[in-house]
Amino acid sequence: MSYKGHFKPRNPQKYKGDPTNIVYRSSWELKFMGYLDAHQDVQQWSSEELIIPYRSPIDNKIHRYFPDFQIKKRNRDGVIETMVVEIKPAKETKPPIVQKKQTRQYLREVYTWGINNAKWQAAREFCRDRNWKFTIMTEHELGIK
């Protein structure tokens, strides 16, 4: 299976944006798109359509973060809620373990963690201001081993 491609929804009316141009960048995103498209409680969804500004800790400039998904769904109480979802491997959701020897890989992990953490903090604040929920889903929540 390809890790990148175009998703073709069975329920294009639920997609906010162009339903003929839904791009997935991982098999995990593809799986989640299938869930969003099929689940009856999902009223509307989009993929990388929302823009959240964040300040990069690397260059201290404002950049744009495009979270993986924005979802409007009916919760257990029947109330429509909005969620912003990022899909990442669990290992990328924690800061890297400090290494005595600063290898290129370790420095890359520190760099990636710094940027991701800044994005997620901006997303939490953005969602809190709108009474939305922000969550990071990993292989654990997606049921992937």
CSV table of C-alpha atoms in Angstrom, one decimal:
chain,number,residue,atom,x,y,z
A,1,MET,CA,0.0,0.0,0.0
A,2,SER,CA,1.2,3.5,-0.8
A,3,TYR,CA,1.9,5.9,2.1
A,4,LYS,CA,0.8,8.9,0.0
A,5,GLY,CA,-2.1,9.4,-2.3
A,6,HIS,CA,-5.6,10.7,-2.8
A,7,PHE,CA,-8.6,9.6,-0.7
A,8,LYS,CA,-11.9,9.2,-2.4
A,9,PRO,CA,-14.7,9.7,0.1
A,10,ARG,CA,-18.0,7.7,-0.2
A,11,ASN,CA,-19.7,10.7,1.5
A,12,PRO,CA,-18.2,13.7,-0.2
A,13,GLN,CA,-20.9,16.0,1.3
A,14,LYS,CA,-19.3,15.5,4.7
A,15,TYR,CA,-15.9,16.9,3.6
A,16,LYS,CA,-15.2,20.6,4.1
A,17,GLY,CA,-13.1,21.6,1.2
A,18,ASP,CA,-12.5,20.0,-2.2
A,19,PRO,CA,-13.5,16.3,-1.9
A,20,THR,CA,-11.7,15.5,-5.1
A,21,ASN,CA,-8.3,16.6,-3.6
A,22,ILE,CA,-8.0,14.9,-0.2
A,23,VAL,CA,-4.4,14.0,0.2
A,24,TYR,CA,-3.1,11.4,2.8
A,25,ARG,CA,0.5,11.4,3.8
A,26,SER,CA,0.6,8.1,5.7
A,27,SER,CA,-1.3,4.8,6.0
A,28,TRP,CA,-2.4,6.0,9.4
A,29,GLU,CA,-4.0,9.1,8.0
A,30,LEU,CA,-5.7,7.0,5.3
A,31,LYS,CA,-7.2,4.7,8.0
A,32,PHE,CA,-8.5,7.7,9.9
A,33,MET,CA,-10.0,9.3,6.8
A,34,GLY,CA,-11.9,6.1,6.2
A,35,TYR,CA,-13.3,6.2,9.7
A,36,LEU,CA,-14.3,9.9,9.4
A,37,ASP,CA,-16.0,9.3,6.1
A,38,ALA,CA,-18.0,6.3,7.3
A,39,HIS,CA,-18.8,7.2,10.9
A,40,GLN,CA,-22.4,8.4,11.4
A,41,ASP,CA,-21.5,10.8,14.3
A,42,VAL,CA,-19.0,12.7,12.1
A,43,GLN,CA,-20.9,15.6,10.6
A,44,GLN,CA,-18.1,17.3,8.8
A,45,TRP,CA,-14.3,16.9,8.4
A,46,SER,CA,-11.4,18.3,6.6
A,47,SER,CA,-7.7,17.4,6.2
A,48,GLU,CA,-5.0,20.1,6.3
A,49,GLU,CA,-7.5,22.9,5.6
A,50,LEU,CA,-7.2,24.7,8.9
A,51,ILE,CA,-4.3,27.1,9.4
A,52,ILE,CA,-2.9,27.8,12.9
A,53,PRO,CA,-0.1,30.4,13.3
A,54,TYR,CA,2.8,29.5,15.6
A,55,ARG,CA,6.1,30.9,16.6
A,56,SER,CA,9.1,28.7,15.8
A,57,PRO,CA,11.6,28.2,18.5
A,58,ILE,CA,14.3,27.8,15.8
A,59,ASP,CA,14.0,31.2,14.1
A,60,ASN,CA,11.5,33.0,16.4
A,61,LYS,CA,9.3,33.8,13.4
A,62,ILE,CA,5.6,33.2,12.8
A,63,HIS,CA,4.9,30.1,10.7
A,64,ARG,CA,1.7,28.3,9.6
A,65,TYR,CA,0.7,24.9,11.0
A,66,PHE,CA,-1.8,22.8,9.1
A,67,PRO,CA,-3.1,20.2,11.5
A,68,ASP,CA,-4.0,16.8,10.0
A,69,PHE,CA,-7.7,17.0,10.7
A,70,GLN,CA,-10.6,19.3,11.8
A,71,ILE,CA,-13.7,17.4,12.8
A,72,LYS,CA,-17.3,18.3,13.7
A,73,LYS,CA,-18.9,15.3,15.4
A,74,ARG,CA,-21.8,14.4,17.7
A,75,ASN,CA,-20.6,13.4,21.1
A,76,ARG,CA,-22.2,10.8,23.4
A,77,ASP,CA,-24.6,13.4,24.7
A,78,GLY,CA,-25.7,14.4,21.2
A,79,VAL,CA,-23.8,17.7,21.3
A,80,ILE,CA,-21.9,18.7,18.2
A,81,GLU,CA,-18.2,19.4,19.1
A,82,THR,CA,-15.2,20.5,17.1
A,83,MET,CA,-11.9,18.7,17.3
A,84,VAL,CA,-8.5,19.3,15.8
A,85,VAL,CA,-6.5,16.1,15.4
A,86,GLU,CA,-2.8,15.5,14.7
A,87,ILE,CA,-1.6,12.0,13.9
A,88,LYS,CA,1.9,11.1,14.9
A,89,PRO,CA,3.9,8.0,16.0
A,90,ALA,CA,4.0,7.8,19.9
A,91,LYS,CA,7.7,8.2,19.9
A,92,GLU,CA,7.4,11.6,18.3
A,93,THR,CA,5.0,12.9,20.9
A,94,LYS,CA,7.7,12.9,23.7
A,95,PRO,CA,10.8,15.0,24.0
A,96,PRO,CA,14.0,13.1,23.0
A,97,ILE,CA,16.1,11.5,25.7
A,98,VAL,CA,19.1,13.7,26.5
A,99,GLN,CA,22.2,12.1,25.0
A,100,LYS,CA,25.8,12.7,26.1
A,101,LYS,CA,27.0,12.5,22.5
A,102,GLN,CA,25.1,14.9,20.3
A,103,THR,CA,24.8,12.9,17.1
A,104,ARG,CA,23.1,14.3,14.0
A,105,GLN,CA,20.1,12.0,14.6
A,106,TYR,CA,19.7,13.4,18.2
A,107,LEU,CA,20.0,17.0,17.0
A,108,ARG,CA,17.4,16.3,14.3
A,109,GLU,CA,15.1,14.8,17.0
A,110,VAL,CA,15.5,17.9,19.2
A,111,TYR,CA,14.8,20.2,16.3
A,112,THR,CA,11.7,18.2,15.2
A,113,TRP,CA,10.5,18.1,18.8
A,114,GLY,CA,10.9,21.8,19.3
A,115,ILE,CA,8.9,22.7,16.2
A,116,ASN,CA,6.2,20.1,16.9
A,117,ASN,CA,5.8,21.2,20.5
A,118,ALA,CA,5.5,24.8,19.4
A,119,LYS,CA,2.8,23.8,16.9
A,120,TRP,CA,0.9,21.8,19.4
A,121,GLN,CA,1.0,24.5,22.1
A,122,ALA,CA,-0.4,27.0,19.5
A,123,ALA,CA,-3.1,24.5,18.5
A,124,ARG,CA,-4.1,24.0,22.2
A,125,GLU,CA,-4.4,27.7,22.7
A,126,PHE,CA,-6.2,28.2,19.4
A,127,CYS,CA,-8.7,25.4,20.3
A,128,ARG,CA,-9.2,26.6,23.9
A,129,ASP,CA,-10.1,30.1,22.6
A,130,ARG,CA,-12.9,28.5,20.4
A,131,ASN,CA,-14.0,25.9,22.9
A,132,TRP,CA,-12.7,23.1,20.6
A,133,LYS,CA,-10.6,20.1,21.6
A,134,PHE,CA,-7.1,19.4,20.4
A,135,THR,CA,-5.7,15.9,20.5
A,136,ILE,CA,-2.7,14.0,19.2
A,137,MET,CA,-3.6,10.5,18.0
A,138,THR,CA,-0.9,7.8,17.9
A,139,GLU,CA,-0.8,4.2,16.8
A,140,HIS,CA,-2.4,3.3,20.2
A,141,GLU,CA,-5.6,5.3,19.6
A,142,LEU,CA,-5.7,4.2,16.0
A,143,GLY,CA,-5.4,0.5,17.0
A,144,ILE,CA,-2.2,0.0,15.0
A,145,LYS,CA,0.5,-2.3,16.2
